[in-house]
Amino acid sequence: MKPPASIGQRLEEVDTPALILDLDGFERNIATLGKSLEGKTIRVRPHAKTHKCPEIAQRQIAAGAVGVCCQKVSEAEALVNGGIADVLITNEIVGAPKIARLATLSKRARIGVCVDDADNLRAVAASGARLDVYIELEVGMRRCGVAPGEPVLALAKEIVRHRKLRFAGLHAYHGRAQHVRSMHERRAAIDNAAKAVLLTKNLLEKNKIPCYVVTGAGSGTYMLEVENGAWDEIQPGSYLFMDADYAKNEWAAPLPRFEHALFVLATVMSRPAPDRAIVDAGLKASSVDSGMPLVFQKENLKYTHASDEHGWIEGEKLPALGEKLLLVPGHCDPTVNLYDWYVGVRRGVVEALWAITARGALT
Amino acid sequence: MKPPASIGQRLEEVDTPALILDLDGFERNIATLGKSLEGKTIRVRPHAKTHKCPEIAQRQIAAGAVGVCCQKVSEAEALVNGGIADVLITNEIVGAPKIARLATLSKRARIGVCVDDADNLRAVAASGARLDVYIELEVGMRRCGVAPGEPVLALAKEIVRHRKLRFAGLHAYHGRAQHVRSMHERRAAIDNAAKAVLLTKNLLEKNKIPCYVVTGAGSGTYMLEVENGAWDEIQPGSYLFMDADYAKNEWAAPLPRFEHALFVLATVMSRPAPDRAIVDAGLKASSVDSGMPLVFQKENLKYTHASDEHGWIEGEKLPALGEKLLLVPGHCDPTVNLYDWYVGVRRGVVEALWAITARGALT
């Protein structure tokens, strides 16, 4: 895949639509995360499902992360191929072909995986994989995971029986809480999740099964988990980019404010009427599952509607035909998954081209 | 990119998520389109923005299509590279880099393009491109396009002045009408669009500017355009696959019924509770912009919610851990754009692997 821009090119010259990473903002977001954790005892394992890019994972590790997370075996393969030595798949891996690939990968890097079912655990163990195994704990998200307490103990007893598997701890992630708008309600959700964690951890330890790491948390709540004390490791992903949906959250202490650093560059391709400009970035260029993109730093303009390859811009003082706009995606993760490259820009000049090698890594 | 399956493999063995094309259904949909047009004088130019695949375009041409449509220069490049000799870009192409690529491509194949602006037209003409140029007519979609009547005449007079450009006619597509549920309202929208077409065509002909082709129409309305008589060419795309959103339309004569032929194969990766099964296909595997996928031929099951990599299945008699389901995507075009391959299956066996070479072709 040919890069969509060249080093030294000016932002205005980059053809559109393109996925633009503002390198200053991106680096400040990494620094902001670090600063918010100063003096805290917590491991950082950022979620690479957001960025799908070894170049970015390397920078997160250089800033102190212990490794990264991802959701799919194919994402983990892309990350290991890109030089990442420690990857936790925060997900259950089901089916013989995937488990075989997981086993192969586990001989090349330190790989963790989640389980929530005894049959699946036996299939993973039978593959000969050498893995850190986490039990996914249901903490209010109503997705995957085992109920707190006795069901976790029963599964942990199974894990410790397998020689090549290491029971690493609990994966306790409350995904729904991330996008709850008020800090008050997010804190209530995390406090509830913490009760499930502590009850389960105590039961495991009472049964002489050490629970090394409790891992979880996202960009919308992570300081609540840190302050709560029940977690050992956090998994923020979106803090790097800060999408339009996350920006709708209430951001207040203890959470720091991150800035928009990821954009879709779009061109006005039609000015068919005085009250309407059409851009060349629709829903194949910016995922609309969590709402329309924002027009960056143009309060007068609103992206009101998307079709497959077109976006509607309405408002005061509409841009001229050929003018370019920076759009802040509604949801960064699925938007990144539409592109093969980040065009890294610093102060208006292309400085880096990073391949999104886990783009489309579904299996 | 390695294919995600192998020829001769059984459907149940294909790793998930995978984009499955039921070849029998796909071929029947092509035949159904042909049958619905028997005895009619109409050109068929299917829209390749839906499938993004030269292998499929070739089959459409073998079934009688005059060529295909697409939306982006990069899509047209992928189609020409895949052996397609006649491609109409049903969209305005704005900006120097894209126009330069359009000019290059126009020397390799018969290429058409739309215009709705005189400045843009001059930029296209100055590139030296040899093109069929269509004026995009605004027929009720409120997207791009020129208002009917005099504004089209003024632009057509500009086009005929340029030696390497050929004024080919009008692009008159009512995209919004495709998804209007009732036949009655769709017919009203197309009848209105036809008035704009005829008024404009008459004005052009009165001014001795022949309007060779009026092109437009989609899978949700095309027989209305055919019966109306104002169109010379139709551009259906989704009829090949028939997604869950299109299936919600009222389908009645004169439109034939197409069948679901495109699926996302998913695996149940967690059975965390009696009332819930979680599959490994979320919104990175099936675009949810037009609603959730349908569970194919399982009336008892409902896909109720998607997160990035997970889907929630609820209902009676939930599938077991590891069981596979065929999902009918909510919207086929952006779903296809998430995959690199079609896994073509006939009666349960993988028969074809077709590369989606225009996947991610945004520019």
PDB file of N, CA and C in Angstrom, chain B residues 13-80:
ATOM      1  N   GLU B  13     -15.794 -24.116   8.512  1.00  0.00           N
ATOM      2  CA  GLU B  13     -14.373 -24.071   8.867  1.00  0.00           C
ATOM      3  C   GLU B  13     -13.757 -22.689   8.649  1.00  0.00           C
ATOM      4  N   VAL B  14     -14.480 -21.789   7.993  1.00  0.00           N
ATOM      5  CA  VAL B  14     -13.920 -20.467   7.697  1.00  0.00           C
ATOM      6  C   VAL B  14     -13.804 -19.681   8.998  1.00  0.00           C
ATOM      7  N   ASP B  15     -12.633 -19.097   9.227  1.00  0.00           N
ATOM      8  CA  ASP B  15     -12.432 -18.345  10.467  1.00  0.00           C
ATOM      9  C   ASP B  15     -13.231 -17.041  10.396  1.00  0.00           C
ATOM     10  N   THR B  16     -13.555 -16.515  11.552  1.00  0.00           N
ATOM     11  CA  THR B  16     -14.489 -15.385  11.628  1.00  0.00           C
ATOM     12  C   THR B  16     -13.859 -14.192  12.334  1.00  0.00           C
ATOM     13  N   PRO B  17     -14.393 -12.975  12.093  1.00  0.00           N
ATOM     14  CA  PRO B  17     -15.435 -12.646  11.119  1.00  0.00           C
ATOM     15  C   PRO B  17     -14.905 -12.734   9.688  1.00  0.00           C
ATOM     16  N   ALA B  18     -15.784 -13.130   8.767  1.00  0.00           N
ATOM     17  CA  ALA B  18     -15.428 -13.190   7.349  1.00  0.00           C
ATOM     18  C   ALA B  18     -16.623 -12.700   6.546  1.00  0.00           C
ATOM     19  N   LEU B  19     -16.312 -12.123   5.391  1.00  0.00           N
ATOM     20  CA  LEU B  19     -17.355 -11.607   4.504  1.00  0.00           C
ATOM     21  C   LEU B  19     -17.691 -12.702   3.495  1.00  0.00           C
ATOM     22  N   ILE B  20     -18.884 -13.225   3.615  1.00  0.00           N
ATOM     23  CA  ILE B  20     -19.293 -14.385   2.819  1.00  0.00           C
ATOM     24  C   ILE B  20     -20.218 -13.931   1.694  1.00  0.00           C
ATOM     25  N   LEU B  21     -19.919 -14.372   0.487  1.00  0.00           N
ATOM     26  CA  LEU B  21     -20.803 -14.125  -0.645  1.00  0.00           C
ATOM     27  C   LEU B  21     -21.417 -15.458  -1.045  1.00  0.00           C
ATOM     28  N   ASP B  22     -22.722 -15.548  -0.930  1.00  0.00           N
ATOM     29  CA  ASP B  22     -23.419 -16.767  -1.358  1.00  0.00           C
ATOM     30  C   ASP B  22     -23.527 -16.704  -2.876  1.00  0.00           C
ATOM     31  N   LEU B  23     -22.744 -17.525  -3.564  1.00  0.00           N
ATOM     32  CA  LEU B  23     -22.622 -17.393  -5.027  1.00  0.00           C
ATOM     33  C   LEU B  23     -23.939 -17.696  -5.739  1.00  0.00           C
ATOM     34  N   ASP B  24     -24.702 -18.656  -5.243  1.00  0.00           N
ATOM     35  CA  ASP B  24     -25.998 -18.938  -5.884  1.00  0.00           C
ATOM     36  C   ASP B  24     -26.915 -17.716  -5.779  1.00  0.00           C
ATOM     37  N   GLY B  25     -26.992 -17.142  -4.592  1.00  0.00           N
ATOM     38  CA  GLY B  25     -27.860 -15.972  -4.395  1.00  0.00           C
ATOM     39  C   GLY B  25     -27.389 -14.782  -5.217  1.00  0.00           C
ATOM     40  N   PHE B  26     -26.083 -14.585  -5.233  1.00  0.00           N
ATOM     41  CA  PHE B  26     -25.470 -13.501  -6.002  1.00  0.00           C
ATOM     42  C   PHE B  26     -25.800 -13.658  -7.493  1.00  0.00           C
ATOM     43  N   GLU B  27     -25.652 -14.853  -8.020  1.00  0.00           N
ATOM     44  CA  GLU B  27     -25.951 -15.089  -9.448  1.00  0.00           C
ATOM     45  C   GLU B  27     -27.446 -14.935  -9.727  1.00  0.00           C
ATOM     46  N   ARG B  28     -28.271 -15.387  -8.777  1.00  0.00           N
ATOM     47  CA  ARG B  28     -29.725 -15.215  -8.966  1.00  0.00           C
ATOM     48  C   ARG B  28     -30.077 -13.730  -8.963  1.00  0.00           C
ATOM     49  N   ASN B  29     -29.433 -12.942  -8.102  1.00  0.00           N
ATOM     50  CA  ASN B  29     -29.731 -11.498  -8.081  1.00  0.00           C
ATOM     51  C   ASN B  29     -29.351 -10.844  -9.408  1.00  0.00           C
ATOM     52  N   ILE B  30     -28.235 -11.240  -9.979  1.00  0.00           N
ATOM     53  CA  ILE B  30     -27.850 -10.707 -11.296  1.00  0.00           C
ATOM     54  C   ILE B  30     -28.898 -11.112 -12.342  1.00  0.00           C
ATOM     55  N   ALA B  31     -29.328 -12.374 -12.278  1.00  0.00           N
ATOM     56  CA  ALA B  31     -30.333 -12.844 -13.245  1.00  0.00           C
ATOM     57  C   ALA B  31     -31.677 -12.139 -13.032  1.00  0.00           C
ATOM     58  N   THR B  32     -32.036 -11.890 -11.784  1.00  0.00           N
ATOM     59  CA  THR B  32     -33.311 -11.221 -11.481  1.00  0.00           C
ATOM     60  C   THR B  32     -33.318  -9.807 -12.059  1.00  0.00           C
ATOM     61  N   LEU B  33     -32.184  -9.110 -11.933  1.00  0.00           N
ATOM     62  CA  LEU B  33     -32.107  -7.774 -12.528  1.00  0.00           C
ATOM     63  C   LEU B  33     -32.322  -7.870 -14.038  1.00  0.00           C
ATOM     64  N   GLY B  34     -31.617  -8.796 -14.667  1.00  0.00           N
ATOM     65  CA  GLY B  34     -31.743  -8.955 -16.123  1.00  0.00           C
ATOM     66  C   GLY B  34     -33.175  -9.263 -16.533  1.00  0.00           C
ATOM     67  N   LYS B  35     -33.793 -10.172 -15.796  1.00  0.00           N
ATOM     68  CA  LYS B  35     -35.167 -10.575 -16.130  1.00  0.00           C
ATOM     69  C   LYS B  35     -36.135  -9.401 -15.999  1.00  0.00           C
ATOM     70  N   SER B  36     -35.910  -8.579 -14.960  1.00  0.00           N
ATOM     71  CA  SER B  36     -36.839  -7.452 -14.740  1.00  0.00           C
ATOM     72  C   SER B  36     -36.752  -6.443 -15.878  1.00  0.00           C
ATOM     73  N   LEU B  37     -35.660  -6.484 -16.644  1.00  0.00           N
ATOM     74  CA  LEU B  37     -35.462  -5.495 -17.712  1.00  0.00           C
ATOM     75  C   LEU B  37     -35.726  -6.072 -19.100  1.00  0.00           C
ATOM     76  N   GLU B  38     -36.138  -7.332 -19.167  1.00  0.00           N
ATOM     77  CA  GLU B  38     -36.423  -7.951 -20.472  1.00  0.00           C
ATOM     78  C   GLU B  38     -37.434  -7.124 -21.255  1.00  0.00           C
ATOM     79  N   GLY B  39     -37.103  -6.848 -22.502  1.00  0.00           N
ATOM     80  CA  GLY B  39     -38.032  -6.099 -23.345  1.00  0.00           C
ATOM     81  C   GLY B  39     -37.975  -4.594 -23.148  1.00  0.00           C
ATOM     82  N   LYS B  40     -37.172  -4.130 -22.212  1.00  0.00           N
ATOM     83  CA  LYS B  40     -37.041  -2.687 -21.976  1.00  0.00           C
ATOM     84  C   LYS B  40     -35.805  -2.172 -22.714  1.00  0.00           C
ATOM     85  N   THR B  41     -35.865  -0.924 -23.153  1.00  0.00           N
ATOM     86  CA  THR B  41     -34.687  -0.322 -23.782  1.00  0.00           C
ATOM     87  C   THR B  41     -33.984   0.524 -22.723  1.00  0.00           C
ATOM     88  N   ILE B  42     -33.016  -0.066 -22.077  1.00  0.00           N
ATOM     89  CA  ILE B  42     -32.317   0.649 -21.000  1.00  0.00           C
ATOM     90  C   ILE B  42     -30.906   0.086 -20.878  1.00  0.00           C
ATOM     91  N   ARG B  43     -29.928   0.958 -20.656  1.00  0.00           N
ATOM     92  CA  ARG B  43     -28.561   0.497 -20.409  1.00  0.00           C
ATOM     93  C   ARG B  43     -28.387   0.278 -18.913  1.00  0.00           C
ATOM     94  N   VAL B  44     -27.621  -0.732 -18.581  1.00  0.00           N
ATOM     95  CA  VAL B  44     -27.335  -1.016 -17.165  1.00  0.00           C
ATOM     96  C   VAL B  44     -25.858  -0.720 -16.909  1.00  0.00           C
ATOM     97  N   ARG B  45     -25.607   0.136 -15.930  1.00  0.00           N
ATOM     98  CA  ARG B  45     -24.237   0.457 -15.508  1.00  0.00           C
ATOM     99  C   ARG B  45     -24.214   0.345 -13.983  1.00  0.00           C
ATOM    100  N   PRO B  46     -23.984  -0.849 -13.462  1.00  0.00           N
ATOM    101  CA  PRO B  46     -24.107  -1.052 -12.010  1.00  0.00           C
ATOM    102  C   PRO B  46     -23.078  -0.226 -11.228  1.00  0.00           C
ATOM    103  N   HIS B  47     -23.421   0.090 -10.000  1.00  0.00           N
ATOM    104  CA  HIS B  47     -22.528   0.903  -9.168  1.00  0.00           C
ATOM    105  C   HIS B  47     -21.544   0.020  -8.412  1.00  0.00           C
ATOM    106  N   ALA B  48     -20.259   0.214  -8.719  1.00  0.00           N
ATOM    107  CA  ALA B  48     -19.209  -0.597  -8.098  1.00  0.00           C
ATOM    108  C   ALA B  48     -18.776  -0.057  -6.745  1.00  0.00           C
ATOM    109  N   LYS B  49     -19.309   1.106  -6.321  1.00  0.00           N
ATOM    110  CA  LYS B  49     -19.017   1.569  -4.962  1.00  0.00           C
ATOM    111  C   LYS B  49     -19.535   0.567  -3.942  1.00  0.00           C
ATOM    112  N   THR B  50     -20.537  -0.213  -4.315  1.00  0.00           N
ATOM    113  CA  THR B  50     -21.093  -1.226  -3.417  1.00  0.00           C
ATOM    114  C   THR B  50     -20.106  -2.379  -3.215  1.00  0.00           C
ATOM    115  N   HIS B  51     -19.536  -2.882  -4.327  1.00  0.00           N
ATOM    116  CA  HIS B  51     -18.749  -4.124  -4.214  1.00  0.00           C
ATOM    117  C   HIS B  51     -17.242  -3.913  -4.269  1.00  0.00           C
ATOM    118  N   LYS B  52     -16.766  -2.840  -4.910  1.00  0.00           N
ATOM    119  CA  LYS B  52     -15.332  -2.478  -4.926  1.00  0.00           C
ATOM    120  C   LYS B  52     -14.437  -3.599  -5.441  1.00  0.00           C
ATOM    121  N   CYS B  53     -14.923  -4.358  -6.405  1.00  0.00           N
ATOM    122  CA  CYS B  53     -14.230  -5.593  -6.778  1.00  0.00           C
ATOM    123  C   CYS B  53     -14.301  -5.829  -8.284  1.00  0.00           C
ATOM    124  N   PRO B  54     -13.151  -5.805  -8.987  1.00  0.00           N
ATOM    125  CA  PRO B  54     -13.169  -6.057 -10.434  1.00  0.00           C
ATOM    126  C   PRO B  54     -13.776  -7.403 -10.822  1.00  0.00           C
ATOM    127  N   GLU B  55     -13.553  -8.431 -10.017  1.00  0.00           N
ATOM    128  CA  GLU B  55     -14.127  -9.751 -10.345  1.00  0.00           C
ATOM    129  C   GLU B  55     -15.649  -9.667 -10.462  1.00  0.00           C
ATOM    130  N   ILE B  56     -16.249  -8.882  -9.579  1.00  0.00           N
ATOM    131  CA  ILE B  56     -17.712  -8.742  -9.617  1.00  0.00           C
ATOM    132  C   ILE B  56     -18.113  -7.852 -10.788  1.00  0.00           C
ATOM    133  N   ALA B  57     -17.365  -6.771 -11.013  1.00  0.00           N
ATOM    134  CA  ALA B  57     -17.669  -5.894 -12.155  1.00  0.00           C
ATOM    135  C   ALA B  57     -17.635  -6.686 -13.463  1.00  0.00           C
ATOM    136  N   GLN B  58     -16.638  -7.567 -13.602  1.00  0.00           N
ATOM    137  CA  GLN B  58     -16.546  -8.383 -14.821  1.00  0.00           C
ATOM    138  C   GLN B  58     -17.791  -9.242 -15.012  1.00  0.00           C
ATOM    139  N   ARG B  59     -18.305  -9.786 -13.920  1.00  0.00           N
ATOM    140  CA  ARG B  59     -19.503 -10.623 -14.026  1.00  0.00           C
ATOM    141  C   ARG B  59     -20.729  -9.789 -14.378  1.00  0.00           C
ATOM    142  N   GLN B  60     -20.766  -8.549 -13.885  1.00  0.00           N
ATOM    143  CA  GLN B  60     -21.897  -7.679 -14.243  1.00  0.00           C
ATOM    144  C   GLN B  60     -21.847  -7.339 -15.734  1.00  0.00           C
ATOM    145  N   ILE B  61     -20.646  -7.107 -16.239  1.00  0.00           N
ATOM    146  CA  ILE B  61     -20.492  -6.776 -17.662  1.00  0.00           C
ATOM    147  C   ILE B  61     -20.827  -7.998 -18.520  1.00  0.00           C
ATOM    148  N   ALA B  62     -20.390  -9.169 -18.064  1.00  0.00           N
ATOM    149  CA  ALA B  62     -20.728 -10.399 -18.793  1.00  0.00           C
ATOM    150  C   ALA B  62     -22.246 -10.600 -18.859  1.00  0.00           C
ATOM    151  N   ALA B  63     -22.956 -10.075 -17.860  1.00  0.00           N
ATOM    152  CA  ALA B  63     -24.422 -10.202 -17.843  1.00  0.00           C
ATOM    153  C   ALA B  63     -25.099  -9.066 -18.602  1.00  0.00           C
ATOM    154  N   GLY B  64     -24.315  -8.221 -19.276  1.00  0.00           N
ATOM    155  CA  GLY B  64     -24.945  -7.225 -20.145  1.00  0.00           C
ATOM    156  C   GLY B  64     -24.718  -5.772 -19.773  1.00  0.00           C
ATOM    157  N   ALA B  65     -24.047  -5.512 -18.666  1.00  0.00           N
ATOM    158  CA  ALA B  65     -23.804  -4.116 -18.290  1.00  0.00           C
ATOM    159  C   ALA B  65     -22.862  -3.452 -19.291  1.00  0.00           C
ATOM    160  N   VAL B  66     -23.047  -2.138 -19.512  1.00  0.00           N
ATOM    161  CA  VAL B  66     -22.195  -1.411 -20.462  1.00  0.00           C
ATOM    162  C   VAL B  66     -20.862  -1.000 -19.840  1.00  0.00           C
ATOM    163  N   GLY B  67     -20.779  -1.069 -18.548  1.00  0.00           N
ATOM    164  CA  GLY B  67     -19.610  -0.643 -17.781  1.00  0.00           C
ATOM    165  C   GLY B  67     -20.084  -0.544 -16.343  1.00  0.00           C
ATOM    166  N   VAL B  68     -19.300   0.133 -15.510  1.00  0.00           N
ATOM    167  CA  VAL B  68     -19.735   0.302 -14.121  1.00  0.00           C
ATOM    168  C   VAL B  68     -19.580   1.764 -13.708  1.00  0.00           C
ATOM    169  N   CYS B  69     -20.144   2.087 -12.558  1.00  0.00           N
ATOM    170  CA  CYS B  69     -19.950   3.388 -11.911  1.00  0.00           C
ATOM    171  C   CYS B  69     -19.051   3.204 -10.696  1.00  0.00           C
ATOM    172  N   CYS B  70     -18.480   4.313 -10.237  1.00  0.00           N
ATOM    173  CA  CYS B  70     -17.861   4.353  -8.918  1.00  0.00           C
ATOM    174  C   CYS B  70     -17.877   5.797  -8.447  1.00  0.00           C
ATOM    175  N   GLN B  71     -17.322   6.067  -7.263  1.00  0.00           N
ATOM    176  CA  GLN B  71     -17.412   7.410  -6.676  1.00  0.00           C
ATOM    177  C   GLN B  71     -16.084   8.142  -6.585  1.00  0.00           C
ATOM    178  N   LYS B  72     -14.973   7.415  -6.685  1.00  0.00           N
ATOM    179  CA  LYS B  72     -13.670   8.006  -6.391  1.00  0.00           C
ATOM    180  C   LYS B  72     -12.700   7.666  -7.517  1.00  0.00           C
ATOM    181  N   VAL B  73     -11.722   8.526  -7.748  1.00  0.00           N
ATOM    182  CA  VAL B  73     -10.689   8.235  -8.751  1.00  0.00           C
ATOM    183  C   VAL B  73      -9.951   6.951  -8.373  1.00  0.00           C
ATOM    184  N   SER B  74      -9.658   6.796  -7.100  1.00  0.00           N
ATOM    185  CA  SER B  74      -8.914   5.601  -6.669  1.00  0.00           C
ATOM    186  C   SER B  74      -9.727   4.324  -6.893  1.00  0.00           C
ATOM    187  N   GLU B  75     -11.048   4.416  -6.768  1.00  0.00           N
ATOM    188  CA  GLU B  75     -11.877   3.248  -7.105  1.00  0.00           C
ATOM    189  C   GLU B  75     -11.791   2.952  -8.605  1.00  0.00           C
ATOM    190  N   ALA B  76     -11.856   4.026  -9.398  1.00  0.00           N
ATOM    191  CA  ALA B  76     -11.773   3.836 -10.851  1.00  0.00           C
ATOM    192  C   ALA B  76     -10.423   3.226 -11.230  1.00  0.00           C
ATOM    193  N   GLU B  77      -9.353   3.673 -10.564  1.00  0.00           N
ATOM    194  CA  GLU B  77      -8.022   3.098 -10.830  1.00  0.00           C
ATOM    195  C   GLU B  77      -8.016   1.599 -10.525  1.00  0.00           C
ATOM    196  N   ALA B  78      -8.594   1.233  -9.398  1.00  0.00           N
ATOM    197  CA  ALA B  78      -8.618  -0.190  -9.024  1.00  0.00           C
ATOM    198  C   ALA B  78      -9.435  -0.997 -10.040  1.00  0.00           C
ATOM    199  N   LEU B  79     -10.514  -0.422 -10.531  1.00  0.00           N
ATOM    200  CA  LEU B  79     -11.358  -1.140 -11.500  1.00  0.00           C
ATOM    201  C   LEU B  79     -10.643  -1.276 -12.846  1.00  0.00           C
ATOM    202  N   VAL B  80     -10.019  -0.193 -13.311  1.00  0.00           N
ATOM    203  CA  VAL B  80      -9.284  -0.255 -14.586  1.00  0.00           C
ATOM    204  C   VAL B  80      -8.111  -1.232 -14.448  1.00  0.00           C
TER     205      VAL B  80
END
